[in-house]
Amino acid sequence: MADQLNETVIRRVIQHDLRLGDRGRKRDPALLEEVFRLTCRYTGQTPSYDTLAREAHRALRANVGPQRVNHYLRFLNESLLLRLVSPLEIRLKKSRGFPKICLADHSLRASWLQEEIPLDPQALSGAPHLTTVAGHLAESVTGALLCTIGGLDVAHFPARKDEPEVDFVLTIGTRRIPLEVKYQKTVDPLRDTEALRAFLEKSVNNAPFGVLVTQTTVTVDDPRLVCLPLSSLMLMR
């Protein structure tokens, strides 16, 4: 199944859809494969273009610059193999940070890297060393799902001075809804909701409530926060 997915989906985009690029601009299939491999490794995260360029240079022993990596990321985004979630711009501030990488489907990562990361809570409890990677993957799955909802603008909120990072911010009209993914066995009701509460308490954000996506059903003593397991969120597909 993994080989079939690699050949019929991923390599089809990388090798066959290259011709759909800008006229006169040639893309390097080897570099595109490497950039996609890196997005699988960094899914659910916001690596800088410099970081990705250094890793691609190390793997291919070729001159790879951050602008080229950015261009290839945009191509993969347009191909729908992944979604790039941009940083949120508030109060006309210049955009800061880099896009968050969310794979269109986590099975793409499993097939391309030949690496299974369990999201099922019971299976994950038997492999606690994979908890951090599973958390990034859960964030990727959440972001990819949110990007498919029509009429919803999805961004992420990078950490700023006195303002903690928020995994996702959903904008509907003039309202913003912060969303945090805490895919772990236990959730601390204060520490793990700090980013949501900080975002809600800034009136300029115009946020009526926040969402906490978890591994299992949890409750927190704050009427402004809605908690739901990732499995329940996925029912929206």
PDB file of C-alpha atoms in Angstrom:
ATOM      1  CA  MET A   1       0.000   0.000   0.000  1.00  0.00           C
ATOM      2  CA  ALA A   2       2.832   2.403   0.888  1.00  0.00           C
ATOM      3  CA  ASP A   3       4.611   1.762  -2.428  1.00  0.00           C
ATOM      4  CA  GLN A   4       1.372   2.311  -4.332  1.00  0.00           C
ATOM      5  CA  LEU A   5       0.734   5.593  -2.518  1.00  0.00           C
ATOM      6  CA  ASN A   6       4.278   6.762  -3.218  1.00  0.00           C
ATOM      7  CA  GLU A   7       4.016   5.987  -6.933  1.00  0.00           C
ATOM      8  CA  THR A   8       0.420   7.021  -7.662  1.00  0.00           C
ATOM      9  CA  VAL A   9       0.242  10.161  -5.548  1.00  0.00           C
ATOM     10  CA  ILE A  10       3.562  11.592  -4.379  1.00  0.00           C
ATOM     11  CA  ARG A  11       5.870  10.761  -7.280  1.00  0.00           C
ATOM     12  CA  ARG A  12       3.143  11.638  -9.770  1.00  0.00           C
ATOM     13  CA  VAL A  13       3.135  15.176  -8.414  1.00  0.00           C
ATOM     14  CA  ILE A  14       6.912  15.411  -8.125  1.00  0.00           C
ATOM     15  CA  GLN A  15       7.820  13.855 -11.480  1.00  0.00           C
ATOM     16  CA  HIS A  16       4.815  14.416 -13.733  1.00  0.00           C
ATOM     17  CA  ASP A  17       3.280  17.666 -12.533  1.00  0.00           C
ATOM     18  CA  LEU A  18       6.600  19.507 -12.780  1.00  0.00           C
ATOM     19  CA  ARG A  19       5.647  20.526 -16.295  1.00  0.00           C
ATOM     20  CA  LEU A  20       2.794  22.611 -14.872  1.00  0.00           C
ATOM     21  CA  GLY A  21       5.239  25.128 -13.399  1.00  0.00           C
ATOM     22  CA  ASP A  22       5.969  28.614 -14.682  1.00  0.00           C
ATOM     23  CA  ARG A  23       7.087  28.671 -18.295  1.00  0.00           C
ATOM     24  CA  GLY A  24      10.847  28.606 -18.597  1.00  0.00           C
ATOM     25  CA  ARG A  25      11.370  27.653 -14.962  1.00  0.00           C
ATOM     26  CA  LYS A  26      12.802  24.199 -14.442  1.00  0.00           C
ATOM     27  CA  ARG A  27      12.339  22.360 -11.183  1.00  0.00           C
ATOM     28  CA  ASP A  28      14.744  19.774  -9.870  1.00  0.00           C
ATOM     29  CA  PRO A  29      12.896  16.507  -9.069  1.00  0.00           C
ATOM     30  CA  ALA A  30      15.609  15.418  -6.614  1.00  0.00           C
ATOM     31  CA  LEU A  31      15.369  18.673  -4.686  1.00  0.00           C
ATOM     32  CA  LEU A  32      11.575  18.561  -4.751  1.00  0.00           C
ATOM     33  CA  GLU A  33      11.663  15.028  -3.319  1.00  0.00           C
ATOM     34  CA  GLU A  34      14.046  16.171  -0.603  1.00  0.00           C
ATOM     35  CA  VAL A  35      11.912  19.197   0.273  1.00  0.00           C
ATOM     36  CA  PHE A  36       8.872  16.938   0.525  1.00  0.00           C
ATOM     37  CA  ARG A  37      10.828  14.543   2.754  1.00  0.00           C
ATOM     38  CA  LEU A  38      11.718  17.470   4.995  1.00  0.00           C
ATOM     39  CA  THR A  39       8.080  18.575   5.184  1.00  0.00           C
ATOM     40  CA  CYS A  40       7.245  15.066   6.373  1.00  0.00           C
ATOM     41  CA  ARG A  41       9.886  15.392   9.077  1.00  0.00           C
ATOM     42  CA  TYR A  42       8.785  18.879  10.083  1.00  0.00           C
ATOM     43  CA  THR A  43       5.023  18.415   9.711  1.00  0.00           C
ATOM     44  CA  GLY A  44       3.079  20.320  12.344  1.00  0.00           C
ATOM     45  CA  GLN A  45       6.031  22.676  12.846  1.00  0.00           C
ATOM     46  CA  THR A  46       7.304  26.019  11.503  1.00  0.00           C
ATOM     47  CA  PRO A  47      10.911  25.507  10.369  1.00  0.00           C
ATOM     48  CA  SER A  48      12.698  28.475   8.829  1.00  0.00           C
ATOM     49  CA  TYR A  49      13.605  28.424   5.135  1.00  0.00           C
ATOM     50  CA  ASP A  50      17.255  28.598   6.179  1.00  0.00           C
ATOM     51  CA  THR A  51      16.878  25.436   8.262  1.00  0.00           C
ATOM     52  CA  LEU A  52      15.269  23.533   5.398  1.00  0.00           C
ATOM     53  CA  ALA A  53      17.877  24.835   2.940  1.00  0.00           C
ATOM     54  CA  ARG A  54      20.732  23.675   5.187  1.00  0.00           C
ATOM     55  CA  GLU A  55      19.232  20.213   5.540  1.00  0.00           C
ATOM     56  CA  ALA A  56      18.595  19.927   1.796  1.00  0.00           C
ATOM     57  CA  HIS A  57      22.178  21.052   1.105  1.00  0.00           C
ATOM     58  CA  ARG A  58      23.476  18.433   3.539  1.00  0.00           C
ATOM     59  CA  ALA A  59      21.426  15.641   1.957  1.00  0.00           C
ATOM     60  CA  LEU A  60      22.028  16.511  -1.712  1.00  0.00           C
ATOM     61  CA  ARG A  61      25.475  18.133  -1.466  1.00  0.00           C
ATOM     62  CA  ALA A  62      24.179  20.871  -3.716  1.00  0.00           C
ATOM     63  CA  ASN A  63      23.805  24.626  -3.472  1.00  0.00           C
ATOM     64  CA  VAL A  64      20.293  25.193  -2.106  1.00  0.00           C
ATOM     65  CA  GLY A  65      19.110  28.620  -0.975  1.00  0.00           C
ATOM     66  CA  PRO A  66      16.153  29.580   1.236  1.00  0.00           C
ATOM     67  CA  GLN A  67      14.302  31.323  -1.610  1.00  0.00           C
ATOM     68  CA  ARG A  68      14.419  28.161  -3.700  1.00  0.00           C
ATOM     69  CA  VAL A  69      13.125  26.115  -0.774  1.00  0.00           C
ATOM     70  CA  ASN A  70      10.295  28.620  -0.342  1.00  0.00           C
ATOM     71  CA  HIS A  71       9.413  28.274  -4.043  1.00  0.00           C
ATOM     72  CA  TYR A  72       9.299  24.480  -3.826  1.00  0.00           C
ATOM     73  CA  LEU A  73       7.190  24.610  -0.673  1.00  0.00           C
ATOM     74  CA  ARG A  74       4.684  26.822  -2.492  1.00  0.00           C
ATOM     75  CA  PHE A  75       4.567  24.348  -5.370  1.00  0.00           C
ATOM     76  CA  LEU A  76       3.847  21.460  -2.966  1.00  0.00           C
ATOM     77  CA  ASN A  77       1.149  23.607  -1.354  1.00  0.00           C
ATOM     78  CA  GLU A  78      -0.457  24.277  -4.739  1.00  0.00           C
ATOM     79  CA  SER A  79      -0.284  20.560  -5.549  1.00  0.00           C
ATOM     80  CA  LEU A  80      -2.361  19.919  -2.378  1.00  0.00           C
ATOM     81  CA  LEU A  81       0.171  17.442  -0.986  1.00  0.00           C
ATOM     82  CA  LEU A  82       0.415  19.787   1.971  1.00  0.00           C
ATOM     83  CA  ARG A  83      -1.051  22.967   3.396  1.00  0.00           C
ATOM     84  CA  LEU A  84       1.034  25.936   4.445  1.00  0.00           C
ATOM     85  CA  VAL A  85      -0.630  27.815   7.301  1.00  0.00           C
ATOM     86  CA  SER A  86       0.603  31.408   7.346  1.00  0.00           C
ATOM     87  CA  PRO A  87       1.377  33.491  10.449  1.00  0.00           C
ATOM     88  CA  LEU A  88      -1.499  35.679  11.606  1.00  0.00           C
ATOM     89  CA  GLU A  89      -1.257  39.396  10.870  1.00  0.00           C
ATOM     90  CA  ILE A  90      -2.940  41.531  13.521  1.00  0.00           C
ATOM     91  CA  ARG A  91      -3.094  45.301  13.843  1.00  0.00           C
ATOM     92  CA  LEU A  92      -1.379  45.725  10.479  1.00  0.00           C
ATOM     93  CA  LYS A  93       1.882  44.370  11.830  1.00  0.00           C
ATOM     94  CA  LYS A  94       4.266  42.899   9.325  1.00  0.00           C
ATOM     95  CA  SER A  95       3.971  39.124   9.135  1.00  0.00           C
ATOM     96  CA  ARG A  96       6.507  37.435  11.391  1.00  0.00           C
ATOM     97  CA  GLY A  97       7.575  33.850  11.353  1.00  0.00           C
ATOM     98  CA  PHE A  98       7.274  31.070   8.814  1.00  0.00           C
ATOM     99  CA  PRO A  99       4.344  28.965   7.621  1.00  0.00           C
ATOM    100  CA  LYS A 100       3.275  25.919   9.582  1.00  0.00           C
ATOM    101  CA  ILE A 101       3.545  22.727   7.537  1.00  0.00           C
ATOM    102  CA  CYS A 102       0.473  20.485   7.543  1.00  0.00           C
ATOM    103  CA  LEU A 103       0.433  17.396   5.334  1.00  0.00           C
ATOM    104  CA  ALA A 104      -2.805  16.807   3.452  1.00  0.00           C
ATOM    105  CA  ASP A 105      -2.965  13.313   4.967  1.00  0.00           C
ATOM    106  CA  HIS A 106      -0.681  11.764   7.583  1.00  0.00           C
ATOM    107  CA  SER A 107      -0.618   8.528   5.541  1.00  0.00           C
ATOM    108  CA  LEU A 108       1.623  10.421   3.072  1.00  0.00           C
ATOM    109  CA  ARG A 109       4.230  10.759   5.802  1.00  0.00           C
ATOM    110  CA  ALA A 110       3.950   7.114   6.809  1.00  0.00           C
ATOM    111  CA  SER A 111       4.400   5.890   3.236  1.00  0.00           C
ATOM    112  CA  TRP A 112       7.190   8.293   2.200  1.00  0.00           C
ATOM    113  CA  LEU A 113       9.298   7.889   5.342  1.00  0.00           C
ATOM    114  CA  GLN A 114       8.327   4.246   5.903  1.00  0.00           C
ATOM    115  CA  GLU A 115       7.625   5.204   9.511  1.00  0.00           C
ATOM    116  CA  GLU A 116       4.394   4.562  11.392  1.00  0.00           C
ATOM    117  CA  ILE A 117       3.496   6.994  14.172  1.00  0.00           C
ATOM    118  CA  PRO A 118       0.380   5.905  16.097  1.00  0.00           C
ATOM    119  CA  LEU A 119      -2.276   8.494  16.889  1.00  0.00           C
ATOM    120  CA  ASP A 120      -4.575   6.003  18.593  1.00  0.00           C
ATOM    121  CA  PRO A 121      -4.232   6.738  22.340  1.00  0.00           C
ATOM    122  CA  GLN A 122      -3.970   3.075  23.300  1.00  0.00           C
ATOM    123  CA  ALA A 123      -1.296   2.336  20.693  1.00  0.00           C
ATOM    124  CA  LEU A 124       0.594   5.506  21.602  1.00  0.00           C
ATOM    125  CA  SER A 125       0.625   4.568  25.294  1.00  0.00           C
ATOM    126  CA  GLY A 126       2.718   1.549  24.314  1.00  0.00           C
ATOM    127  CA  ALA A 127       5.251   3.776  22.531  1.00  0.00           C
ATOM    128  CA  PRO A 128       5.768   6.786  24.831  1.00  0.00           C
ATOM    129  CA  HIS A 129       9.012   7.724  23.038  1.00  0.00           C
ATOM    130  CA  LEU A 130       6.873   8.730  20.035  1.00  0.00           C
ATOM    131  CA  THR A 131       4.711  11.161  22.023  1.00  0.00           C
ATOM    132  CA  THR A 132       6.456  14.324  20.785  1.00  0.00           C
ATOM    133  CA  VAL A 133       6.327  13.274  17.119  1.00  0.00           C
ATOM    134  CA  ALA A 134       2.692  12.199  17.534  1.00  0.00           C
ATOM    135  CA  GLY A 135       1.932  15.648  18.954  1.00  0.00           C
ATOM    136  CA  HIS A 136       3.376  17.335  15.854  1.00  0.00           C
ATOM    137  CA  LEU A 137       1.456  14.914  13.649  1.00  0.00           C
ATOM    138  CA  ALA A 138      -1.794  15.626  15.515  1.00  0.00           C
ATOM    139  CA  GLU A 139      -1.184  19.337  14.939  1.00  0.00           C
ATOM    140  CA  SER A 140      -0.628  18.673  11.234  1.00  0.00           C
ATOM    141  CA  VAL A 141      -3.824  16.611  10.989  1.00  0.00           C
ATOM    142  CA  THR A 142      -5.779  19.372  12.731  1.00  0.00           C
ATOM    143  CA  GLY A 143      -4.400  22.100  10.475  1.00  0.00           C
ATOM    144  CA  ALA A 144      -5.052  20.132   7.292  1.00  0.00           C
ATOM    145  CA  LEU A 145      -8.652  19.525   8.360  1.00  0.00           C
ATOM    146  CA  LEU A 146      -9.283  23.169   9.253  1.00  0.00           C
ATOM    147  CA  CYS A 147      -7.953  24.279   5.858  1.00  0.00           C
ATOM    148  CA  THR A 148     -10.682  22.270   4.110  1.00  0.00           C
ATOM    149  CA  ILE A 149     -13.532  24.152   5.813  1.00  0.00           C
ATOM    150  CA  GLY A 150     -15.040  26.753   3.502  1.00  0.00           C
ATOM    151  CA  GLY A 151     -15.375  30.323   4.746  1.00  0.00           C
ATOM    152  CA  LEU A 152     -12.756  29.795   7.448  1.00  0.00           C
ATOM    153  CA  ASP A 153      -9.436  31.647   7.436  1.00  0.00           C
ATOM    154  CA  VAL A 154      -6.745  29.614   9.202  1.00  0.00           C
ATOM    155  CA  ALA A 155      -3.465  31.012  10.517  1.00  0.00           C
ATOM    156  CA  HIS A 156      -1.029  30.332  13.321  1.00  0.00           C
ATOM    157  CA  PHE A 157       0.080  32.849  15.918  1.00  0.00           C
ATOM    158  CA  PRO A 158       3.871  32.918  16.475  1.00  0.00           C
ATOM    159  CA  ALA A 159       5.172  33.790  19.926  1.00  0.00           C
ATOM    160  CA  ARG A 160       5.724  37.506  20.435  1.00  0.00           C
ATOM    161  CA  LYS A 161       6.834  39.644  23.348  1.00  0.00           C
ATOM    162  CA  ASP A 162       4.558  38.746  26.283  1.00  0.00           C
ATOM    163  CA  GLU A 163       2.319  36.741  23.927  1.00  0.00           C
ATOM    164  CA  PRO A 164       2.721  32.944  23.754  1.00  0.00           C
ATOM    165  CA  GLU A 165       2.410  30.975  20.543  1.00  0.00           C
ATOM    166  CA  VAL A 166      -1.046  29.710  19.550  1.00  0.00           C
ATOM    167  CA  ASP A 167      -1.176  26.651  17.302  1.00  0.00           C
ATOM    168  CA  PHE A 168      -4.035  27.935  15.113  1.00  0.00           C
ATOM    169  CA  VAL A 169      -6.273  30.987  14.914  1.00  0.00           C
ATOM    170  CA  LEU A 170      -9.551  30.651  13.031  1.00  0.00           C
ATOM    171  CA  THR A 171     -11.053  33.849  11.642  1.00  0.00           C
ATOM    172  CA  ILE A 172     -14.766  34.063  10.851  1.00  0.00           C
ATOM    173  CA  GLY A 173     -15.783  37.557   9.836  1.00  0.00           C
ATOM    174  CA  THR A 174     -14.442  39.848  12.559  1.00  0.00           C
ATOM    175  CA  ARG A 175     -14.156  37.092  15.181  1.00  0.00           C
ATOM    176  CA  ARG A 176     -11.056  35.061  15.935  1.00  0.00           C
ATOM    177  CA  ILE A 177     -11.013  31.690  17.666  1.00  0.00           C
ATOM    178  CA  PRO A 178      -7.701  30.427  19.071  1.00  0.00           C
ATOM    179  CA  LEU A 179      -7.119  26.679  18.940  1.00  0.00           C
ATOM    180  CA  GLU A 180      -4.432  24.688  20.739  1.00  0.00           C
ATOM    181  CA  VAL A 181      -3.522  21.030  20.205  1.00  0.00           C
ATOM    182  CA  LYS A 182      -2.341  19.218  23.339  1.00  0.00           C
ATOM    183  CA  TYR A 183      -2.008  15.619  22.219  1.00  0.00           C
ATOM    184  CA  GLN A 184      -0.686  14.107  25.421  1.00  0.00           C
ATOM    185  CA  LYS A 185      -1.787  11.659  28.085  1.00  0.00           C
ATOM    186  CA  THR A 186      -2.586  14.298  30.696  1.00  0.00           C
ATOM    187  CA  VAL A 187      -3.467  17.968  30.306  1.00  0.00           C
ATOM    188  CA  ASP A 188      -2.499  20.559  32.894  1.00  0.00           C
ATOM    189  CA  PRO A 189      -5.536  22.877  33.205  1.00  0.00           C
ATOM    190  CA  LEU A 190      -3.343  25.948  33.740  1.00  0.00           C
ATOM    191  CA  ARG A 191      -0.069  25.380  31.895  1.00  0.00           C
ATOM    192  CA  ASP A 192      -1.642  23.834  28.797  1.00  0.00           C
ATOM    193  CA  THR A 193      -4.308  26.540  28.437  1.00  0.00           C
ATOM    194  CA  GLU A 194      -2.037  29.544  29.011  1.00  0.00           C
ATOM    195  CA  ALA A 195      -1.761  30.443  25.308  1.00  0.00           C
ATOM    196  CA  LEU A 196      -5.531  30.255  24.799  1.00  0.00           C
ATOM    197  CA  ARG A 197      -6.265  32.366  27.878  1.00  0.00           C
ATOM    198  CA  ALA A 198      -3.655  34.963  26.929  1.00  0.00           C
ATOM    199  CA  PHE A 199      -5.169  35.304  23.457  1.00  0.00           C
ATOM    200  CA  LEU A 200      -8.725  35.550  24.819  1.00  0.00           C
ATOM    201  CA  GLU A 201      -7.797  38.216  27.343  1.00  0.00           C
ATOM    202  CA  LYS A 202      -6.537  40.646  24.683  1.00  0.00           C
ATOM    203  CA  SER A 203      -9.658  42.533  23.625  1.00  0.00           C
ATOM    204  CA  VAL A 204      -8.115  43.533  20.288  1.00  0.00           C
ATOM    205  CA  ASN A 205      -8.191  39.845  19.244  1.00  0.00           C
ATOM    206  CA  ASN A 206     -12.011  39.847  19.456  1.00  0.00           C
ATOM    207  CA  ALA A 207     -12.028  36.182  20.501  1.00  0.00           C
ATOM    208  CA  PRO A 208     -15.276  34.901  22.106  1.00  0.00           C
ATOM    209  CA  PHE A 209     -13.905  31.489  23.097  1.00  0.00           C
ATOM    210  CA  GLY A 210     -11.002  29.096  22.564  1.00  0.00           C
ATOM    211  CA  VAL A 211     -10.715  25.446  21.555  1.00  0.00           C
ATOM    212  CA  LEU A 212      -8.454  22.838  23.142  1.00  0.00           C
ATOM    213  CA  VAL A 213      -7.930  19.688  21.063  1.00  0.00           C
ATOM    214  CA  THR A 214      -6.762  16.763  23.163  1.00  0.00           C
ATOM    215  CA  GLN A 215      -5.928  13.077  23.008  1.00  0.00           C
ATOM    216  CA  THR A 216      -8.854  11.969  25.185  1.00  0.00           C
ATOM    217  CA  THR A 217     -11.867  13.645  26.765  1.00  0.00           C
ATOM    218  CA  VAL A 218     -10.836  16.260  29.334  1.00  0.00           C
ATOM    219  CA  THR A 219     -12.505  19.162  31.115  1.00  0.00           C
ATOM    220  CA  VAL A 220     -11.067  22.465  32.310  1.00  0.00           C
ATOM    221  CA  ASP A 221     -12.639  24.907  34.719  1.00  0.00           C
ATOM    222  CA  ASP A 222     -12.992  27.806  32.300  1.00  0.00           C
ATOM    223  CA  PRO A 223     -16.315  28.471  30.525  1.00  0.00           C
ATOM    224  CA  ARG A 224     -14.486  30.218  27.671  1.00  0.00           C
ATOM    225  CA  LEU A 225     -12.686  27.026  26.625  1.00  0.00           C
ATOM    226  CA  VAL A 226     -14.204  24.211  24.576  1.00  0.00           C
ATOM    227  CA  CYS A 227     -12.350  20.894  24.897  1.00  0.00           C
ATOM    228  CA  LEU A 228     -12.706  18.026  22.462  1.00  0.00           C
ATOM    229  CA  PRO A 229     -10.623  15.002  21.478  1.00  0.00           C
ATOM    230  CA  LEU A 230      -8.939  14.949  18.078  1.00  0.00           C
ATOM    231  CA  SER A 231     -11.075  11.930  17.160  1.00  0.00           C
ATOM    232  CA  SER A 232     -14.228  14.037  17.643  1.00  0.00           C
ATOM    233  CA  LEU A 233     -12.811  16.912  15.599  1.00  0.00           C
ATOM    234  CA  MET A 234     -12.049  14.494  12.758  1.00  0.00           C
ATOM    235  CA  LEU A 235     -15.766  13.679  12.477  1.00  0.00           C
ATOM    236  CA  MET A 236     -16.087  17.038  10.691  1.00  0.00           C
ATOM    237  CA  ARG A 237     -14.376  15.566   7.616  1.00  0.00           C
TER     238      ARG A 237
END
